[in-house]
């Protein structure tokens, strides 16, 4: 895939685009999403979705990060239209977030007048700074160190102001960091019949998986058998995630 850096975002533009995906990754892997989430994003691009992956550096002020990544996304989209690289004036825009990226999309959809066809929220978590950053426990306990907004404030914002009606929430069966259960209840109460929740096999790092191209030698050996088994087992979860997202994005697609 031909990745381009445009105004600080990493972008893929397929030949015949059918939609746009704004991707935001997890807190500690979001600085280079075109590398850390490469396989998953390129699969989406291969299906016709323009990928605009916005890097960010995590700080305590999540509201400021949400405002910044939205501004960067809007500027890049404007640039693509102005330059003619993206010729269709209207394509449905979807938000896609993993881990902390989910919180940022929720803040964007609660506090800014954006138009989205829907959001895909994978492995949502909404921890306090103390739980998310081990170093905080070692600091002076008199300091009020917390994310802005706090986890409670985030839930309240979503409950009262989140306006993206169609949502897909994905959690993994072996993910101790996931907090999708509370969010699912909030969204289903807010938008009945518009929120889909899926539990898939895998763990918190499943979306970061990169497919290995294992090529057997001229004669099939036990090592080749081990390589093929490893590929099938490790990437089964990643392919399942891909399939669920594609079906939600385009239920009428034949494949």
Coordinates of N, CA and C in Angstrom, one line a residue:
X1 N 0.8 -1.2 0.0 CA 0.0 0.0 0.0 C 0.9 1.3 0.0
X2 N 0.4 2.3 -0.7 CA 1.1 3.5 -0.8 C 0.7 4.5 0.3
X3 N 1.4 4.5 1.4 CA 1.2 5.5 2.5 C 1.8 6.8 2.2
X4 N 1.0 7.9 2.5 CA 1.5 9.2 2.3 C 1.3 10.0 3.6
X5 N 2.3 10.8 3.9 CA 2.2 11.7 5.1 C 1.7 13.0 4.6
X6 N 0.5 13.4 5.1 CA -0.1 14.6 4.7 C -0.5 15.4 5.9
X7 N 0.1 16.5 6.1 CA -0.2 17.4 7.3 C -0.1 16.6 8.6
X8 N 0.9 15.8 8.7 CA 1.1 15.0 10.0 C 0.2 13.8 10.1
X9 N -0.6 13.5 9.1 CA -1.4 12.3 9.2 C -0.9 11.3 8.2
X10 N -1.1 10.0 8.4 CA -0.7 8.9 7.5 C -1.9 8.5 6.7
X11 N -1.8 8.5 5.4 CA -3.0 8.4 4.5 C -2.8 7.4 3.5
X12 N -3.9 6.6 3.2 CA -3.9 5.7 2.0 C -5.2 6.1 1.3
X13 N -5.0 6.2 0.0 CA -6.2 6.6 -0.9 C -6.4 5.4 -1.9
X14 N -7.4 4.6 -1.8 CA -7.6 3.5 -2.8 C -8.1 4.1 -4.1
X15 N -8.0 3.4 -5.1 CA -8.4 3.9 -6.5 C -9.8 4.3 -6.6
X16 N -10.7 3.5 -6.0 CA -12.1 3.8 -6.1 C -12.7 3.8 -4.6
X17 N -12.5 4.9 -3.9 CA -12.9 5.0 -2.5 C -14.5 4.9 -2.3
X18 N -14.9 4.2 -1.3 CA -16.3 4.1 -1.0 C -16.6 4.7 0.4
X19 N -15.6 5.1 1.1 CA -15.7 5.7 2.5 C -14.4 6.2 3.0
X20 N -14.5 6.9 4.1 CA -13.3 7.4 4.8 C -13.3 6.9 6.2
X21 N -12.1 6.5 6.7 CA -12.0 6.0 8.1 C -10.9 6.9 8.8
X22 N -11.3 7.5 9.9 CA -10.4 8.3 10.7 C -10.0 7.4 11.8
X23 N -8.7 7.0 11.8 CA -8.2 6.0 12.8 C -7.4 6.7 13.9
X24 N -7.6 6.2 15.1 CA -6.9 6.7 16.3 C -6.5 5.4 17.1
X25 N -5.2 5.3 17.4 CA -4.8 4.1 18.1 C -4.7 4.2 19.6
X26 N -4.0 3.2 20.2 CA -3.8 3.1 21.6 C -2.8 4.1 22.1
X27 N -2.8 4.3 23.4 CA -2.0 5.4 24.0 C -0.5 5.3 23.7
X28 N 0.1 4.1 23.7 CA 1.5 4.0 23.6 C 2.0 3.5 22.3
X29 N 1.0 3.3 21.4 CA 1.4 2.9 20.0 C 0.8 3.8 18.9
X30 N 0.3 5.0 19.4 CA -0.4 5.9 18.5 C 0.5 6.8 17.7
X31 N 1.8 6.8 18.0 CA 2.7 7.8 17.4 C 3.0 7.4 16.0
X32 N 2.9 6.1 15.6 CA 3.2 5.6 14.3 C 2.2 4.6 13.9
X33 N 0.9 5.0 13.7 CA -0.2 4.1 13.4 C 0.0 3.3 12.1
X34 N 0.7 3.9 11.1 CA 0.9 3.3 9.8 C 1.8 2.1 9.9
X35 N 2.5 2.0 11.0 CA 3.4 0.9 11.3 C 2.8 -0.1 12.3
X36 N 2.3 0.4 13.4 CA 1.8 -0.5 14.5 C 0.5 -1.1 14.1
X37 N -0.3 -0.5 13.3 CA -1.6 -1.1 12.9 C -1.6 -1.3 11.4
X38 N -0.5 -1.5 10.8 CA -0.4 -1.5 9.3 C -1.3 -2.5 8.7
X39 N -1.2 -3.8 9.1 CA -2.0 -4.8 8.4 C -3.5 -4.5 8.4
X40 N -4.0 -4.2 9.6 CA -5.4 -4.0 9.7 C -5.9 -2.8 8.9
X41 N -5.1 -1.7 8.9 CA -5.5 -0.5 8.1 C -5.4 -0.8 6.6
X42 N -4.4 -1.5 6.2 CA -4.3 -1.8 4.8 C -5.4 -2.7 4.3
X43 N -5.9 -3.6 5.1 CA -7.0 -4.4 4.7 C -8.2 -3.6 4.5
X44 N -8.5 -2.6 5.3 CA -9.6 -1.7 5.1 C -9.4 -0.9 3.8
X45 N -8.2 -0.4 3.6 CA -7.9 0.3 2.4 C -8.2 -0.5 1.1
X46 N -7.8 -1.8 1.2 CA -8.0 -2.7 0.1 C -9.5 -2.9 -0.3
X47 N -10.3 -2.7 0.7 CA -11.8 -2.8 0.5 C -12.4 -1.5 0.0
X48 N -11.6 -0.4 -0.2 CA -12.0 0.8 -0.7 C -12.2 2.0 0.2
X49 N -11.6 1.8 1.5 CA -11.8 2.9 2.4 C -10.5 3.8 2.5
X50 N -10.7 5.1 2.3 CA -9.6 6.0 2.5 C -9.2 5.9 4.0
X51 N -7.9 5.8 4.3 CA -7.5 5.7 5.7 C -6.8 7.0 6.0
X52 N -7.2 7.7 7.1 CA -6.5 8.9 7.6 C -6.2 8.5 9.1
X53 N -5.0 8.1 9.3 CA -4.5 7.7 10.6 C -3.8 8.9 11.3
X54 N -4.3 9.4 12.4 CA -3.7 10.6 13.0 C -2.9 10.2 14.2
X55 N -1.6 10.4 14.2 CA -0.7 10.1 15.3 C -1.0 11.1 16.5
X56 N -0.7 10.7 17.7 CA -0.8 11.6 18.8 C 0.1 11.1 19.9
X57 N 0.5 12.0 20.8 CA 1.3 11.7 22.0 C 0.4 11.8 23.2
X58 N 0.3 10.8 24.1 CA -0.6 10.8 25.2 C -0.1 11.8 26.3
X59 N -1.1 12.6 26.8 CA -0.9 13.5 27.9 C -2.1 13.3 28.9
X60 N -2.1 14.0 29.9 CA -3.2 13.9 30.9 C -4.4 14.6 30.3
X61 N -4.3 15.6 29.4 CA -5.4 16.3 28.8 C -5.9 15.6 27.6
X62 N -6.9 14.7 27.8 CA -7.4 14.0 26.7 C -8.4 14.8 25.8
X63 N -9.0 15.8 26.4 CA -9.8 16.7 25.7 C -9.0 17.5 24.7
X64 N -7.8 18.0 25.1 CA -6.9 18.7 24.1 C -6.5 17.8 23.0
X65 N -6.2 16.5 23.3 CA -5.8 15.6 22.3 C -6.9 15.4 21.3
X66 N -8.1 15.2 21.8 CA -9.3 15.0 20.9 C -9.5 16.2 20.0
X67 N -9.4 17.4 20.5 CA -9.5 18.6 19.7 C -8.4 18.7 18.6
X68 N -7.2 18.3 19.0 CA -6.0 18.4 18.1 C -6.1 17.4 17.0
X69 N -6.5 16.1 17.3 CA -6.6 15.1 16.3 C -7.7 15.4 15.3
X70 N -8.8 15.9 15.8 CA -9.9 16.3 14.9 C -9.5 17.4 14.0
X71 N -8.8 18.4 14.5 CA -8.3 19.5 13.7 C -7.4 19.0 12.6
X72 N -6.5 18.1 13.0 CA -5.5 17.5 12.0 C -6.3 16.7 10.9
X73 N -7.3 16.0 11.3 CA -8.1 15.2 10.4 C -8.8 16.1 9.4
X74 N -9.4 17.1 9.9 CA -10.2 18.1 9.1 C -9.2 18.8 8.1
X75 N -8.1 19.2 8.5 CA -7.1 19.8 7.7 C -6.6 18.9 6.5
X76 N -6.4 17.7 6.9 CA -5.9 16.7 5.9 C -7.0 16.4 4.9
X77 N -8.3 16.3 5.3 CA -9.4 16.0 4.4 C -9.6 17.2 3.5
X78 N -9.4 18.4 4.0 CA -9.5 19.6 3.2 C -8.4 19.6 2.1
X79 N -7.2 19.3 2.5 CA -6.1 19.2 1.6 C -6.3 18.2 0.5
X80 N -6.8 17.1 0.8 CA -7.1 16.0 -0.2 C -8.1 16.5 -1.2
X81 N -9.1 17.2 -0.7 CA -10.1 17.7 -1.7 C -9.5 18.8 -2.5
X82 N -8.8 19.7 -1.9 CA -8.2 20.9 -2.6 C -7.2 20.4 -3.7
X83 N -6.4 19.4 -3.4 CA -5.4 19.0 -4.3 C -5.9 18.1 -5.4
X84 N -7.2 17.6 -5.2 CA -7.8 16.7 -6.2 C -7.4 15.2 -6.0
X85 N -6.7 14.9 -4.9 CA -6.3 13.5 -4.6 C -7.6 12.7 -4.2
X86 N -8.5 13.4 -3.6 CA -9.8 12.8 -3.3 C -10.9 13.6 -4.0
X87 N -11.4 13.0 -5.1 CA -12.3 13.8 -6.0 C -13.7 13.8 -5.6
X88 N -14.2 12.8 -4.9 CA -15.6 12.7 -4.5 C -15.8 13.7 -3.3
X89 N -16.8 14.6 -3.5 CA -17.0 15.6 -2.5 C -17.6 15.0 -1.2
X90 N -18.4 14.0 -1.4 CA -19.0 13.4 -0.2 C -18.7 11.9 -0.1
X91 N -18.2 11.4 0.9 CA -18.0 10.0 1.2 C -18.4 9.8 2.7
X92 N -19.0 8.7 3.1 CA -19.3 8.5 4.5 C -18.0 8.4 5.3
X93 N -18.0 9.1 6.5 CA -16.9 9.1 7.3 C -17.2 8.2 8.6
X94 N -16.2 7.3 8.9 CA -16.3 6.5 10.1 C -15.2 6.7 11.0
X95 N -15.4 6.7 12.3 CA -14.3 6.8 13.2 C -14.0 5.3 13.6
X96 N -12.7 5.1 13.7 CA -12.2 3.8 14.2 C -11.2 4.0 15.3
X97 N -11.4 3.5 16.4 CA -10.5 3.6 17.5 C -10.1 2.3 18.2
X98 N -8.9 2.3 18.7 CA -8.5 1.1 19.5 C -8.0 1.7 20.9
X99 N -8.5 1.1 22.0 CA -8.1 1.4 23.3 C -8.3 2.9 23.6
X100 N -7.3 3.7 23.9 CA -7.5 5.1 24.1 C -8.1 5.8 22.9
X101 N -7.8 5.3 21.7 CA -8.4 5.9 20.6 C -9.9 6.0 20.6
X102 N -10.5 5.0 21.3 CA -12.0 4.9 21.5 C -12.5 6.1 22.3
X103 N -11.8 6.4 23.4 CA -12.1 7.5 24.2 C -12.1 8.8 23.4
X104 N -11.1 9.0 22.6 CA -10.9 10.2 21.8 C -12.1 10.4 20.8
X105 N -12.5 9.3 20.2 CA -13.6 9.3 19.3 C -14.9 9.6 20.0
X106 N -15.0 9.1 21.2 CA -16.2 9.4 22.0 C -16.3 10.9 22.4
X107 N -15.1 11.5 22.8 CA -15.1 12.9 23.1 C -15.4 13.7 21.9
X108 N -14.8 13.3 20.7 CA -15.1 14.1 19.5 C -16.6 14.0 19.2
X109 N -17.2 12.9 19.3 CA -18.6 12.7 19.0 C -19.5 13.4 20.1
X110 N -19.0 13.7 21.2 CA -19.8 14.4 22.3 C -19.6 15.9 22.3
X111 N -18.5 16.4 21.9 CA -18.2 17.8 22.1 C -18.0 18.6 20.9
X112 N -18.0 18.0 19.7 CA -17.8 18.7 18.5 C -18.8 18.3 17.5
X113 N -19.2 19.3 16.6 CA -20.3 19.0 15.6 C -19.9 18.3 14.4
X114 N -19.4 17.1 14.6 CA -18.9 16.3 13.5 C -20.0 15.4 12.9
X115 N -19.9 15.1 11.6 CA -20.8 14.2 11.0 C -20.1 12.8 10.7
X116 N -20.6 11.8 11.3 CA -20.1 10.4 11.1 C -21.2 9.4 10.8
X117 N -20.8 8.5 9.9 CA -21.8 7.5 9.5 C -21.8 6.4 10.6
X118 N -20.8 6.4 11.5 CA -20.7 5.5 12.6 C -19.3 5.4 13.1
X119 N -19.2 4.8 14.3 CA -17.9 4.6 14.9 C -17.7 3.1 15.3
X120 N -16.5 2.6 15.1 CA -16.0 1.3 15.5 C -15.1 1.5 16.7
X121 N -15.5 0.9 17.8 CA -14.7 1.1 19.1 C -14.2 -0.2 19.5
X122 N -12.9 -0.4 19.5 CA -12.3 -1.7 19.8 C -11.5 -1.6 21.1
X123 N -11.8 -2.5 22.0 CA -11.1 -2.6 23.3 C -11.1 -1.3 24.0
X124 N -12.2 -0.7 24.2 CA -12.4 0.6 24.9 C -11.9 0.4 26.3
X125 N -11.1 1.4 26.8 CA -10.8 1.5 28.2 C -10.8 3.0 28.6
X126 N -11.1 3.1 29.9 CA -11.4 4.5 30.4 C -10.8 4.6 31.8
X127 N -9.6 4.2 32.0 CA -9.0 4.1 33.3 C -8.6 5.5 33.9
X128 N -8.5 5.5 35.2 CA -7.9 6.7 35.9 C -6.5 6.8 35.6
X129 N -5.9 7.9 35.8 CA -4.4 8.1 35.5 C -3.6 7.1 36.4
X130 N -4.1 6.9 37.7 CA -3.4 6.1 38.6 C -3.3 4.6 38.1
X131 N -4.4 4.2 37.5 CA -4.5 2.8 37.0 C -3.8 2.7 35.6
X132 N -3.8 3.7 34.9 CA -3.2 3.6 33.5 C -1.7 3.9 33.5
X133 N -1.2 4.7 34.4 CA 0.2 5.1 34.4 C 0.8 4.7 35.7
X134 N 1.5 3.5 35.8 CA 2.1 3.1 37.1 C 2.9 4.1 37.8
X135 N 3.6 5.0 37.1 CA 4.5 6.0 37.7 C 3.7 6.9 38.6
X136 N 2.4 7.1 38.3 CA 1.6 8.1 39.1 C 1.6 7.6 40.6
X137 N 1.6 6.3 40.8 CA 1.5 5.8 42.2 C 2.8 6.2 43.0
X138 N 3.9 6.4 42.3 CA 5.1 6.7 42.9 C 5.3 8.2 43.2
X139 N 4.4 9.0 42.7 CA 4.4 10.5 42.9 C 3.8 10.9 44.2
X140 N 4.0 12.1 44.6 CA 3.4 12.6 45.8 C 1.9 12.5 45.8
X141 N 1.3 11.8 46.8 CA -0.1 11.5 46.8 C -1.0 12.8 46.9
X142 N -0.3 13.9 47.3 CA -1.1 15.2 47.5 C -1.4 15.8 46.2
X143 N -0.7 15.4 45.1 CA -0.9 16.0 43.8 C -2.2 15.4 43.2
X144 N -3.0 16.3 42.6 CA -4.2 15.8 41.9 C -3.9 15.5 40.5
X145 N -3.5 14.3 40.2 CA -3.1 13.9 38.9 C -4.2 13.0 38.3
X146 N -4.8 13.5 37.3 CA -5.9 12.8 36.7 C -6.1 13.2 35.2
X147 N -6.7 12.3 34.4 CA -7.0 12.7 33.1 C -8.1 13.7 33.0
X148 N -8.1 14.5 31.9 CA -9.2 15.4 31.7 C -9.8 15.1 30.3
X149 N -11.1 14.7 30.3 CA -12.0 14.5 31.5 C -11.7 13.2 32.2
X150 N -12.1 13.2 33.4 CA -12.0 11.9 34.2 C -12.8 10.8 33.6
X151 N -12.6 9.6 34.1 CA -13.4 8.5 33.6 C -14.9 8.7 33.8
X152 N -15.3 9.2 35.0 CA -16.7 9.5 35.3 C -17.2 10.6 34.4
X153 N -16.5 11.6 34.3 CA -16.9 12.7 33.4 C -17.1 12.3 32.0
X154 N -16.2 11.4 31.5 CA -16.3 10.9 30.2 C -17.6 10.1 30.0
X155 N -17.9 9.2 30.9 CA -19.2 8.5 30.8 C -20.4 9.4 30.8
X156 N -20.3 10.4 31.6 CA -21.4 11.4 31.7 C -21.6 12.1 30.4
X157 N -20.5 12.6 29.8 CA -20.5 13.3 28.5 C -21.1 12.4 27.4
X158 N -20.7 11.1 27.4 CA -21.3 10.2 26.4 C -22.8 10.0 26.6
X159 N -23.1 9.8 27.9 CA -24.5 9.6 28.2 C -25.4 10.8 27.8
X160 N -24.9 12.0 27.9 CA -25.7 13.2 27.7 C -25.6 13.8 26.4
X161 N -24.4 13.6 25.7 CA -24.1 14.5 24.5 C -23.6 13.8 23.3
X162 N -23.3 12.5 23.4 CA -22.7 11.8 22.3 C -23.8 11.6 21.2
X163 N -23.5 12.0 20.0 CA -24.5 12.1 18.9 C -24.2 11.2 17.7
X164 N -23.2 10.3 17.8 CA -23.0 9.3 16.7 C -23.9 8.1 17.0
X165 N -24.9 8.0 16.2 CA -25.9 7.0 16.5 C -25.5 5.5 16.2
X166 N -24.8 5.3 15.2 CA -24.5 3.9 14.8 C -23.1 3.5 15.3
X167 N -23.0 2.5 16.1 CA -21.7 2.1 16.7 C -21.5 0.6 16.8
X168 N -20.3 0.2 16.6 CA -19.9 -1.2 16.7 C -18.8 -1.2 17.8
X169 N -19.1 -2.0 18.9 CA -18.2 -2.1 20.0 C -17.7 -3.6 20.0
X170 N -16.3 -3.7 20.0 CA -15.7 -5.0 19.9 C -14.8 -5.1 21.1
X171 N -15.0 -6.2 21.8 CA -14.1 -6.6 22.9 C -13.6 -8.0 22.7
X172 N -12.4 -8.3 23.3 CA -11.8 -9.6 23.1 C -11.9 -10.4 24.4
X173 N -12.0 -11.8 24.2 CA -12.3 -12.7 25.3 C -11.2 -12.7 26.3
X174 N -10.0 -12.4 25.9 CA -8.8 -12.5 26.8 C -8.2 -11.1 27.0
X175 N -9.0 -10.1 27.3 CA -8.6 -8.7 27.4 C -9.0 -8.2 28.8
X176 N -8.0 -8.1 29.7 CA -8.3 -7.6 31.1 C -8.3 -6.1 31.1
X177 N -8.0 -5.4 30.1 CA -8.0 -3.9 30.0 C -9.3 -3.4 29.5
X178 N -10.1 -4.2 28.9 CA -11.3 -3.8 28.3 C -12.4 -3.3 29.3
X179 N -13.0 -2.2 28.9 CA -14.1 -1.6 29.7 C -15.4 -1.4 28.9
X180 N -15.6 -2.2 27.9 CA -16.7 -2.0 26.9 C -18.0 -2.2 27.5
X181 N -18.1 -3.0 28.6 CA -19.4 -3.4 29.1 C -20.2 -2.1 29.6
X182 N -19.6 -1.2 30.3 CA -20.3 0.0 30.8 C -20.7 0.8 29.6
X183 N -19.7 1.0 28.7 CA -20.0 1.8 27.5 C -21.1 1.3 26.7
X184 N -21.2 0.0 26.5 CA -22.2 -0.7 25.7 C -23.6 -0.3 26.3
X185 N -23.8 -0.4 27.6 CA -25.0 -0.1 28.3 C -25.4 1.4 28.0
X186 N -24.4 2.3 28.2 CA -24.7 3.7 28.0 C -25.2 4.0 26.5
X187 N -24.5 3.4 25.6 CA -24.8 3.6 24.2 C -26.2 3.0 23.8
X188 N -26.4 1.8 24.3 CA -27.6 1.1 24.0 C -28.8 1.8 24.6
X189 N -28.7 2.4 25.7 CA -29.7 3.2 26.3 C -30.0 4.5 25.5
X190 N -28.9 5.0 25.0 CA -29.0 6.3 24.2 C -29.5 6.0 22.8
X191 N -29.1 5.0 22.2 CA -29.5 4.7 20.8 C -29.9 3.2 20.7
X192 N -31.1 2.9 21.1 CA -31.6 1.5 21.0 C -31.6 1.1 19.6
X193 N -31.2 -0.2 19.4 CA -31.3 -0.8 18.0 C -30.2 -0.3 17.1
X194 N -29.3 0.6 17.6 CA -28.3 1.2 16.7 C -26.9 0.8 17.1
X195 N -26.8 0.1 18.2 CA -25.5 -0.3 18.8 C -25.3 -1.8 18.8
X196 N -24.2 -2.2 18.2 CA -23.8 -3.6 18.1 C -22.6 -3.9 18.9
X197 N -22.7 -4.9 19.8 CA -21.6 -5.3 20.6 C -21.2 -6.8 20.3
X198 N -19.9 -7.0 20.0 CA -19.3 -8.3 19.7 C -18.2 -8.6 20.6
X199 N -18.1 -9.9 21.0 CA -17.0 -10.4 21.7 C -16.3 -11.4 20.9
X200 N -15.0 -11.2 20.6 CA -14.2 -12.0 19.7 C -13.1 -12.7 20.5
X201 N -12.6 -13.8 19.9 CA -11.4 -14.4 20.6 C -10.2 -13.5 20.3
X202 N -9.3 -13.4 21.2 CA -8.1 -12.5 21.1 C -7.8 -11.8 22.4
X203 N -7.0 -10.8 22.3 CA -6.6 -10.0 23.5 C -6.4 -8.6 23.1
X204 N -5.9 -7.7 24.0 CA -5.9 -6.3 23.8 C -5.0 -5.9 22.6
X205 N -4.0 -6.7 22.3 CA -3.1 -6.4 21.3 C -3.4 -7.0 19.9
X206 N -4.5 -7.7 19.8 CA -4.9 -8.4 18.6 C -4.9 -7.4 17.4
X207 N -5.4 -6.2 17.5 CA -5.4 -5.3 16.4 C -4.1 -4.8 15.9
X208 N -3.0 -5.1 16.7 CA -1.7 -4.7 16.3 C -1.0 -5.8 15.5
X209 N -1.7 -6.9 15.3 CA -1.0 -8.1 14.6 C -0.6 -7.8 13.2
X210 N 0.5 -8.4 12.8 CA 1.0 -8.2 11.5 C 1.2 -9.6 10.9
X211 N 0.6 -9.8 9.7 CA 0.6 -11.1 9.1 C 2.0 -11.5 8.6
X212 N 2.4 -12.8 8.8 CA 3.6 -13.3 8.4 C 3.4 -14.0 7.1
X213 N 4.2 -13.7 6.1 CA 4.2 -14.4 4.8 C 5.1 -15.6 4.8
X214 N 4.6 -16.8 5.3 CA 5.4 -18.0 5.4 C 5.3 -18.7 4.1
X215 N 6.5 -18.9 3.5 CA 6.6 -19.6 2.2 C 7.4 -21.0 2.5
X216 N 6.7 -22.1 2.3 CA 7.4 -23.4 2.5 C 8.5 -23.5 1.4
X217 N 9.5 -24.4 1.8 CA 10.6 -24.6 0.9 C 10.2 -25.6 -0.2
X218 N 11.2 -26.0 -1.0 CA 10.9 -26.9 -2.1 C 10.4 -28.2 -1.6
X219 N 10.8 -28.7 -0.4 CA 10.2 -29.9 0.2 C 9.6 -29.5 1.5
X220 N 8.4 -30.0 1.8 CA 7.6 -29.7 3.0 C 8.3 -30.3 4.2
X221 N 8.7 -29.6 5.2 CA 9.4 -30.1 6.3 C 8.6 -29.8 7.6
X222 N 9.0 -30.5 8.7 CA 8.3 -30.2 10.0 C 8.3 -28.7 10.3
X223 N 9.4 -28.0 10.0 CA 9.4 -26.6 10.2 C 8.4 -25.8 9.4
X224 N 8.1 -26.3 8.2 CA 7.1 -25.6 7.4 C 5.7 -25.9 8.0
X225 N 5.5 -27.1 8.5 CA 4.2 -27.4 9.2 C 4.0 -26.5 10.4
X226 N 5.1 -26.3 11.2 CA 5.0 -25.5 12.4 C 4.7 -24.1 12.0
X227 N 5.4 -23.6 10.9 CA 5.2 -22.2 10.5 C 3.7 -22.0 10.0
X228 N 3.1 -22.9 9.3 CA 1.8 -22.8 8.9 C 0.8 -22.9 10.1
X229 N 1.1 -23.7 11.0 CA 0.2 -23.8 12.2 C 0.3 -22.5 13.0
X230 N 1.5 -22.0 13.1 CA 1.6 -20.7 13.9 C 0.9 -19.6 13.2
X231 N 1.0 -19.5 11.9 CA 0.3 -18.5 11.1 C -1.2 -18.6 11.3
X232 N -1.7 -19.8 11.2 CA -3.2 -20.0 11.3 C -3.7 -19.7 12.7
X233 N -3.0 -20.1 13.7 CA -3.4 -19.9 15.1 C -3.3 -18.4 15.5
X234 N -2.2 -17.8 15.2 CA -1.9 -16.5 15.7 C -2.8 -15.5 15.0
X235 N -3.0 -15.7 13.7 CA -3.7 -14.7 12.9 C -5.2 -15.0 12.7
X236 N -5.7 -16.1 13.2 CA -7.1 -16.4 13.2 C -7.9 -15.2 13.8
X237 N -7.4 -14.8 15.0 CA -8.2 -13.7 15.7 C -8.2 -12.4 14.9
X238 N -7.0 -12.1 14.2 CA -6.9 -10.9 13.5 C -7.9 -10.9 12.2
X239 N -7.9 -12.1 11.6 CA -8.8 -12.2 10.4 C -10.3 -12.1 10.8
X240 N -10.6 -12.7 12.0 CA -12.0 -12.6 12.5 C -12.4 -11.1 12.8
X241 N -11.5 -10.4 13.4 CA -11.7 -8.9 13.6 C -12.0 -8.2 12.3
X242 N -11.1 -8.5 11.3 CA -11.3 -7.9 10.0 C -12.7 -8.2 9.4
X243 N -13.1 -9.5 9.5 CA -14.4 -9.9 8.9 C -15.5 -9.2 9.6
X244 N -15.5 -9.1 10.9 CA -16.6 -8.4 11.6 C -16.7 -7.0 11.3
X245 N -15.6 -6.3 11.1 CA -15.6 -4.9 10.8 C -16.1 -4.7 9.4
X246 N -15.7 -5.5 8.4 CA -16.1 -5.4 7.0 C -17.7 -5.6 6.9
X247 N -18.2 -6.6 7.6 CA -19.6 -6.8 7.6 C -20.4 -5.7 8.1
X248 N -19.9 -5.1 9.2 CA -20.6 -3.9 9.8 C -20.5 -2.7 8.9
X249 N -19.4 -2.5 8.3 CA -19.2 -1.3 7.4 C -20.1 -1.5 6.2
X250 N -20.2 -2.7 5.6 CA -20.9 -2.9 4.4 C -21.7 -4.2 4.4
X251 N -22.8 -4.3 5.1 CA -23.5 -5.6 5.3 C -24.0 -6.2 3.9
X252 N -24.1 -5.4 2.9 CA -24.6 -5.8 1.6 C -23.5 -6.3 0.7
X253 N -22.3 -6.2 1.1 CA -21.2 -6.6 0.3 C -21.2 -8.2 0.1
X254 N -20.8 -8.6 -1.0 CA -20.9 -10.0 -1.3 C -19.8 -10.8 -0.7
X255 N -18.7 -10.1 -0.3 CA -17.6 -10.8 0.4 C -17.2 -10.2 1.7

